[in-house]
XYZ file of N, CA and C in Angstrom:
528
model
N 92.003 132.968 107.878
C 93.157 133.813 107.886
C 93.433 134.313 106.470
N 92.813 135.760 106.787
C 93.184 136.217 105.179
C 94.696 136.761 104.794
N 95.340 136.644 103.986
C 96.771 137.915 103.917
C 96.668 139.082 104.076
N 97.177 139.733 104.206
C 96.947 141.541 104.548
C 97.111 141.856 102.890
N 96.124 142.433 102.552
C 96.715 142.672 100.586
C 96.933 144.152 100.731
N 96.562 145.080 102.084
C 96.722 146.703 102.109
C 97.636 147.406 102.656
N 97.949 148.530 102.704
C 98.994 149.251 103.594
C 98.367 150.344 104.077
N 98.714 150.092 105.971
C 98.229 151.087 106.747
C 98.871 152.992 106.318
N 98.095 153.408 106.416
C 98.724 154.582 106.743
C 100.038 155.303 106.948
N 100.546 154.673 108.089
C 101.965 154.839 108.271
C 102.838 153.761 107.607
N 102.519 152.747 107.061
C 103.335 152.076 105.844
C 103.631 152.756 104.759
N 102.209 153.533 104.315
C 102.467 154.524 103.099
C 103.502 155.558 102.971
N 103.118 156.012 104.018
C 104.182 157.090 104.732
C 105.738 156.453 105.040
N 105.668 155.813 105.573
C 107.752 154.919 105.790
C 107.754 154.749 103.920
N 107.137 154.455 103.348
C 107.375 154.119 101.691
C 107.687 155.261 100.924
N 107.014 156.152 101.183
C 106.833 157.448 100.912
C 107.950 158.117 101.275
N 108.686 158.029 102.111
C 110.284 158.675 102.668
C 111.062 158.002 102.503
N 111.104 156.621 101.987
C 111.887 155.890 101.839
C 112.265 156.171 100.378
N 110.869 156.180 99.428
C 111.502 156.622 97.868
C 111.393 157.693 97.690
N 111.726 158.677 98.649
C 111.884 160.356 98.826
C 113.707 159.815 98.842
N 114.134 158.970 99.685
C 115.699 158.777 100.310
C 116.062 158.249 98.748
N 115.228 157.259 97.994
C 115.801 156.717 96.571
C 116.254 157.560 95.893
N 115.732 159.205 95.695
C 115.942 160.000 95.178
C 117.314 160.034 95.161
N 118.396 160.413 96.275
C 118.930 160.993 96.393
C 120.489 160.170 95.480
N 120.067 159.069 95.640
C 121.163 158.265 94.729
C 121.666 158.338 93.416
N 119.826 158.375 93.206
C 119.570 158.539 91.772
C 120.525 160.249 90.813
N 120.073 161.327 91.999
C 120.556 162.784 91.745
C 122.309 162.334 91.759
N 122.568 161.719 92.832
C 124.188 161.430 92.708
C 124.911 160.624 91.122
N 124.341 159.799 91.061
C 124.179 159.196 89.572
C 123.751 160.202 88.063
N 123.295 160.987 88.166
C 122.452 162.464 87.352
C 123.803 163.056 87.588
N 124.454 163.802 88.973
C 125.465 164.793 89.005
C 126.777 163.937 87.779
N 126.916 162.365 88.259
C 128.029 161.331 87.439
C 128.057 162.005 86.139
N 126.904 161.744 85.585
C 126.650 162.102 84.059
C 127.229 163.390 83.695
N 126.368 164.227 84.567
C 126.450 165.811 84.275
C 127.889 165.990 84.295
N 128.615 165.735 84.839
C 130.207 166.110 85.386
C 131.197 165.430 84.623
N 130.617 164.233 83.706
C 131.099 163.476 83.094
C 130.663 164.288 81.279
N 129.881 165.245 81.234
C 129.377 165.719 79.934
C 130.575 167.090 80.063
N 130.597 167.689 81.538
C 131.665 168.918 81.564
C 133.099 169.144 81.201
N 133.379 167.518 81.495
C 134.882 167.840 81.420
C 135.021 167.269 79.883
N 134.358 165.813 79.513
C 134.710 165.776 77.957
C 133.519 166.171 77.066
N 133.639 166.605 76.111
C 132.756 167.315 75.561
C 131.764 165.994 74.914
N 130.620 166.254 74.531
C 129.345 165.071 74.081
C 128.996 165.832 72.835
N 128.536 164.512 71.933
C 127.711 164.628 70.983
C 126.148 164.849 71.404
N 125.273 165.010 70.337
C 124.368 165.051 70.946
C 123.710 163.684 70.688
N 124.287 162.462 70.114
C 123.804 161.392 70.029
C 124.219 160.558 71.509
N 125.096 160.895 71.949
C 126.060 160.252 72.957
C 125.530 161.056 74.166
N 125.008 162.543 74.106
C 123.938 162.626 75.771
C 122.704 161.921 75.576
N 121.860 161.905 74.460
C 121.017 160.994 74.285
C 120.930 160.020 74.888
N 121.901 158.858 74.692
C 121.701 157.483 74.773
C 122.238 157.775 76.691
N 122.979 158.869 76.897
C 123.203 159.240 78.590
C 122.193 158.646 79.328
N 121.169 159.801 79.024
C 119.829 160.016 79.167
C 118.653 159.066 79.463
N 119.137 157.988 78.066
C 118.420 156.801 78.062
C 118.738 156.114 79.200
N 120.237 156.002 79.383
C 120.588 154.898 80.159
C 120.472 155.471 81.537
N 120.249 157.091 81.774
C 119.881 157.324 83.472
C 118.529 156.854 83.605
N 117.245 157.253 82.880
C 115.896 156.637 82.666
C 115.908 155.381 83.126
N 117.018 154.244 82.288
C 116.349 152.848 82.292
C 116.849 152.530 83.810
N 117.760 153.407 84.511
C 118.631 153.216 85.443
C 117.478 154.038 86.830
N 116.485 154.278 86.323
C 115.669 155.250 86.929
C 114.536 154.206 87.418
N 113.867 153.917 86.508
C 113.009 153.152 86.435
C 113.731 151.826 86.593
N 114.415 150.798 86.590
C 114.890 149.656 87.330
C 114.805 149.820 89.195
N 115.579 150.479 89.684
C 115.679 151.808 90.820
C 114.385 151.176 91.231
N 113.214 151.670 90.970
C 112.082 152.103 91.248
C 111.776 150.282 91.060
N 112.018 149.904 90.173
C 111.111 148.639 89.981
C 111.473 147.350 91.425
N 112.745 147.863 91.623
C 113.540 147.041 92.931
C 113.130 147.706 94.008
N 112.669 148.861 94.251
C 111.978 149.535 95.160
C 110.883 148.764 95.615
N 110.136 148.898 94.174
C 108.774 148.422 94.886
C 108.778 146.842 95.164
N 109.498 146.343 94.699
C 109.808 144.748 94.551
C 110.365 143.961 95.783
N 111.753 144.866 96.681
C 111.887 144.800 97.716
C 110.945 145.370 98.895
N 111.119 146.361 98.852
C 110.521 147.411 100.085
C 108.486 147.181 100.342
N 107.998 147.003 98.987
C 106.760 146.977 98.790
C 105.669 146.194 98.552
N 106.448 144.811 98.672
C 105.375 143.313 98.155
C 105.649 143.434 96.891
N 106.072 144.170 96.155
C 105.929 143.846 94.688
C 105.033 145.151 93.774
N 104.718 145.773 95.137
C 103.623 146.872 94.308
C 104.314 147.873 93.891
N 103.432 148.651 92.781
C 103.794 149.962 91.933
C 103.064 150.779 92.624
N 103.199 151.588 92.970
C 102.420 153.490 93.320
C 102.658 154.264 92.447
N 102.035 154.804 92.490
C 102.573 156.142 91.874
C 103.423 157.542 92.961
N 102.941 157.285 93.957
C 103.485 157.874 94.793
C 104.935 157.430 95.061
N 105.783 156.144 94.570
C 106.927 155.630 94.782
C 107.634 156.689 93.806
N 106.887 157.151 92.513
C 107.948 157.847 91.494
C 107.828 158.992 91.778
N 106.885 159.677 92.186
C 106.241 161.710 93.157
C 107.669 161.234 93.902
N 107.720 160.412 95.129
C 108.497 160.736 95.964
C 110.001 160.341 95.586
N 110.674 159.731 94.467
C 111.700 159.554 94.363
C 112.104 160.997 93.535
N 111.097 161.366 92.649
C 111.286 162.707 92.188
C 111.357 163.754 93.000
N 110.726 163.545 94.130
C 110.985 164.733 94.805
C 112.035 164.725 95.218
N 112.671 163.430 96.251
C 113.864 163.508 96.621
C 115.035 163.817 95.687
N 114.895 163.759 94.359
C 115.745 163.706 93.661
C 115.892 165.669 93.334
N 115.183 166.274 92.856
C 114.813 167.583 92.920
C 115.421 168.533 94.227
N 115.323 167.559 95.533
C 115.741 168.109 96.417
C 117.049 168.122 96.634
N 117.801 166.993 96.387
C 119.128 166.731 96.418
C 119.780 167.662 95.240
N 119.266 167.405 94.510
C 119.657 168.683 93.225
C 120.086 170.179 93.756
N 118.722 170.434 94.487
C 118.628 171.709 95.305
C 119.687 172.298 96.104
N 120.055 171.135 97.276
C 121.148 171.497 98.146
C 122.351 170.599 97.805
N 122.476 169.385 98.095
C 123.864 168.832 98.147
C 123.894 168.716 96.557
N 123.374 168.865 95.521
C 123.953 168.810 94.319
C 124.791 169.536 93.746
N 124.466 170.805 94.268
C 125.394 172.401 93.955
C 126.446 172.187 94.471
N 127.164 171.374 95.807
C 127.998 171.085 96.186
C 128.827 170.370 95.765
N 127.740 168.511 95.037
C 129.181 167.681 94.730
C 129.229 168.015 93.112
N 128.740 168.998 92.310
C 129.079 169.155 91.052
C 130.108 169.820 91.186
N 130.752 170.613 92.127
C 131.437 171.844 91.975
C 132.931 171.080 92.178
N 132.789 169.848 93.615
C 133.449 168.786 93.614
C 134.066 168.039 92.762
N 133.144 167.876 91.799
C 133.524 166.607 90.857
C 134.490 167.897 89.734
N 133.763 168.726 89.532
C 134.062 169.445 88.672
C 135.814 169.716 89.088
N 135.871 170.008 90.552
C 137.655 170.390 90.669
C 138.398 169.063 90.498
N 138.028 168.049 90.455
C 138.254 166.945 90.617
C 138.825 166.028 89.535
N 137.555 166.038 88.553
C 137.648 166.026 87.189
C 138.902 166.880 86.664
N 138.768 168.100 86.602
C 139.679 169.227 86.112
C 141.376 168.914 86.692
N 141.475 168.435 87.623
C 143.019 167.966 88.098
C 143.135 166.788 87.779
N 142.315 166.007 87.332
C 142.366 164.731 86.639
C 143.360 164.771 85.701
N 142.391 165.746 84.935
C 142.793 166.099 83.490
C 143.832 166.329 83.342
N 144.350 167.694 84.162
C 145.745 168.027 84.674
C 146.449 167.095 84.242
N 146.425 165.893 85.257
C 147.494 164.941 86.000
C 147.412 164.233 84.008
N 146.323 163.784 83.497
C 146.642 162.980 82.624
C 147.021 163.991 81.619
N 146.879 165.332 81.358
C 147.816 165.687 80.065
C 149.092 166.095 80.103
N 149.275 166.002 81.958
C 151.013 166.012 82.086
C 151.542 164.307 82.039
N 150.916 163.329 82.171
C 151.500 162.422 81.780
C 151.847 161.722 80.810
N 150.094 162.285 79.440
C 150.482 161.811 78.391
C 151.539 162.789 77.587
N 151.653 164.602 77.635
C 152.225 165.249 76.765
C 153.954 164.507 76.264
N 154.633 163.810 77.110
C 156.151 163.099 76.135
C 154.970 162.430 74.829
N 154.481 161.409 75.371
C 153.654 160.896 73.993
C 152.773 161.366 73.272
N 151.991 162.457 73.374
C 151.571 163.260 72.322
C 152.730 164.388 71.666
N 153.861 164.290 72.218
C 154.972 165.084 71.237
C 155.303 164.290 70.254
N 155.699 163.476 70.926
C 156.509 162.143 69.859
C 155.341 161.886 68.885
N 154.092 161.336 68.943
C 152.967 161.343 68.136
C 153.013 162.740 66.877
N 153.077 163.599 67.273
C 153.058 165.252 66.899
C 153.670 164.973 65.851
N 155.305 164.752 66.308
C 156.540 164.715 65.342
C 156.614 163.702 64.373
N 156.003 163.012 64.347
C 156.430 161.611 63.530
C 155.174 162.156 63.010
N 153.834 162.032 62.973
C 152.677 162.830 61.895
C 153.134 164.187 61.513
N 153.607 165.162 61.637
C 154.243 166.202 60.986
C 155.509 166.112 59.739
N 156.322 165.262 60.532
C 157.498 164.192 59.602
C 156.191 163.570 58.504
N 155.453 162.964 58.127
C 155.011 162.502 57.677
C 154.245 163.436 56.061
N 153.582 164.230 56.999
C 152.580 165.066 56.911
C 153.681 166.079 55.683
N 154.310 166.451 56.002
C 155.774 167.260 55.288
C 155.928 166.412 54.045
N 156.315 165.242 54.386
C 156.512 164.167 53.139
C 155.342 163.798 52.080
N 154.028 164.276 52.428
C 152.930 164.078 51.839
C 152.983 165.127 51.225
N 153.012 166.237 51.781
C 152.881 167.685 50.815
C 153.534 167.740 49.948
N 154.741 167.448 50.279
C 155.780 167.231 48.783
C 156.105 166.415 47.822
N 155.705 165.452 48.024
C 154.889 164.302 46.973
C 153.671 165.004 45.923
N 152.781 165.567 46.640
C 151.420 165.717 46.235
C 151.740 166.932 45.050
N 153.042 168.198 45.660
C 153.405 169.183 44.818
C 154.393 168.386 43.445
N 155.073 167.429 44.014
C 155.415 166.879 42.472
C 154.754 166.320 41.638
N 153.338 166.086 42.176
C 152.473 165.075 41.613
C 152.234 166.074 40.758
N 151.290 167.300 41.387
C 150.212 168.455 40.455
C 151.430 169.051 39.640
N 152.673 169.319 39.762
C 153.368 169.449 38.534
C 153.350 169.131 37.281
N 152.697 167.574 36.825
C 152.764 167.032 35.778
C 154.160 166.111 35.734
N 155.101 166.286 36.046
C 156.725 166.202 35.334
C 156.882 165.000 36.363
N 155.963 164.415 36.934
C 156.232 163.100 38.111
C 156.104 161.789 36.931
N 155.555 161.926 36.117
C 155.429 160.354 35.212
C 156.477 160.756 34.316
N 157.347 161.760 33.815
C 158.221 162.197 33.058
C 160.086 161.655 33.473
N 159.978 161.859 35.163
C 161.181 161.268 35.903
C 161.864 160.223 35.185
N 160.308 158.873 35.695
C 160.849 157.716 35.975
C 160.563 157.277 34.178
N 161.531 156.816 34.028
C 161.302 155.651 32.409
C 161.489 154.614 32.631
N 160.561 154.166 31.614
C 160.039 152.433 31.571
C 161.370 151.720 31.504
N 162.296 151.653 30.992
C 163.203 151.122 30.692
C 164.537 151.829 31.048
N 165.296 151.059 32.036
C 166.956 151.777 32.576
C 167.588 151.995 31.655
N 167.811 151.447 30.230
C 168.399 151.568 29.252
C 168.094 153.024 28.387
N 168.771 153.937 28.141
C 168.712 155.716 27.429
C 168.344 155.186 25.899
N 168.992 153.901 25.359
C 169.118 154.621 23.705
C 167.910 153.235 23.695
N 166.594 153.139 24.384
C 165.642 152.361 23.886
C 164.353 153.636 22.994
N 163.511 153.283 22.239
C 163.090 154.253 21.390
C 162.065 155.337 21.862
N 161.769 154.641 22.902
C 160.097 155.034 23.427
C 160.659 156.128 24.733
N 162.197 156.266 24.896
C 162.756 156.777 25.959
C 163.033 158.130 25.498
N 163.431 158.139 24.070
C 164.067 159.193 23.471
C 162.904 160.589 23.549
N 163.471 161.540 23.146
C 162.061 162.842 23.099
C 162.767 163.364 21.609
N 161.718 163.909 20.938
C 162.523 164.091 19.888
C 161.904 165.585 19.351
N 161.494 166.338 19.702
C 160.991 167.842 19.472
C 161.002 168.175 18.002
N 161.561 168.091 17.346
C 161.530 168.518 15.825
C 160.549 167.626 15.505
N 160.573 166.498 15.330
C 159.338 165.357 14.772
C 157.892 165.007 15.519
N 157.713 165.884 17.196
C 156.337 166.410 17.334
C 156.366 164.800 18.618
N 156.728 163.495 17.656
C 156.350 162.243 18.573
C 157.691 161.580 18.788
N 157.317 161.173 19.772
C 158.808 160.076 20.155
C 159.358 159.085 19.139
N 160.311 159.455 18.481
C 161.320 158.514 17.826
C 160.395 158.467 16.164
N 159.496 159.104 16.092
C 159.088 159.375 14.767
C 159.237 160.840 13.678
N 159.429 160.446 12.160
C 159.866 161.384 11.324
C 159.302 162.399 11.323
N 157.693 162.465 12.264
C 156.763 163.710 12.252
C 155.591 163.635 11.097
N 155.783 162.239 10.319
C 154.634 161.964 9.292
C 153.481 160.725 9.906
N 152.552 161.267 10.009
C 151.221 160.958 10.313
C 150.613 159.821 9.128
């Protein structure tokens, strides 16, 4: 009694439509991304690593495919037919649930920038309040006359406080 180590014909074939059907998950997972790049905008380091992670999410997919459904075997025909299915779903029901996600997404958005806008006002106002107080700091600064204000000492008749214009230096006769 040997094991069967082959697959008939019509095994190939049920395998063959079966990771034609894998496809279609996979495209639903692809539309996630895509619909998820539309509404917030991406870097291009951040679709990258997308990308990566639909791939590794592609190929796992496939590796549980063949692992469940297949004894354990790889084809190549498991990745033809998940690509195809995937291509196909793209074709017809993809045009559909992008357009979906897309109204979907978009009233999302709606709903959350009418809930956050009280707290992005208040945010607004208190960094503007702020922002105001910085500018006018920064214009007394480039004046020069900001270290001139404050003196070292509260006391007027200390020497180093005095200005004395006829003698050129503070509190001296003007002889060098």
């Amino acid at each position: 009694m040997v094991p069967e180590t082959f697959f008939t014909v019509s095994e190939q074939m049920k395998l063959f439509i079966c990771s034609c059907l894998l496809g279609v998950p996979l495209g639903l997972c692809f539309d996630v991304f895509r619909t998820l790049r539309l509404c917030i905008p991406h870097g291009k380091w951040l679709v990258a690593v997308e990308d990566i992670y639909f791939l590794l999410l592609w190929s796992g997919s496939l590796l549980c495919f063949a692992t469940v459904m297949a004894r354990g075997e790889m084809r190549g025909y498991y990745v033809l037919g998940s690509t195809l299915g995937f291509f196909l779903y793209q074709c017809t029901l993809g045009i559909c649930v992008v357009l979906l996600l897309r109204h979907v997404g978009s009233a999302l958005r709606c709903v959350l920038c009418w809930l956050f806008r009280p707290i992005f006002y208040i945010v607004v106002r208190i960094f503007s309040f702020f922002y105001r107080k910085i500018i006018q700091f920064t214009k007394v600064f480039r004046k020069g006359i900001f270290f001139f204000v404050f003196h070292l000492n509260k006391n007027g008749k200390v020497l180093y406080n005095k200005r004395n214009e006829k003698n050129g230096r503070n509190g001296e006769n003007g002889k060098s």
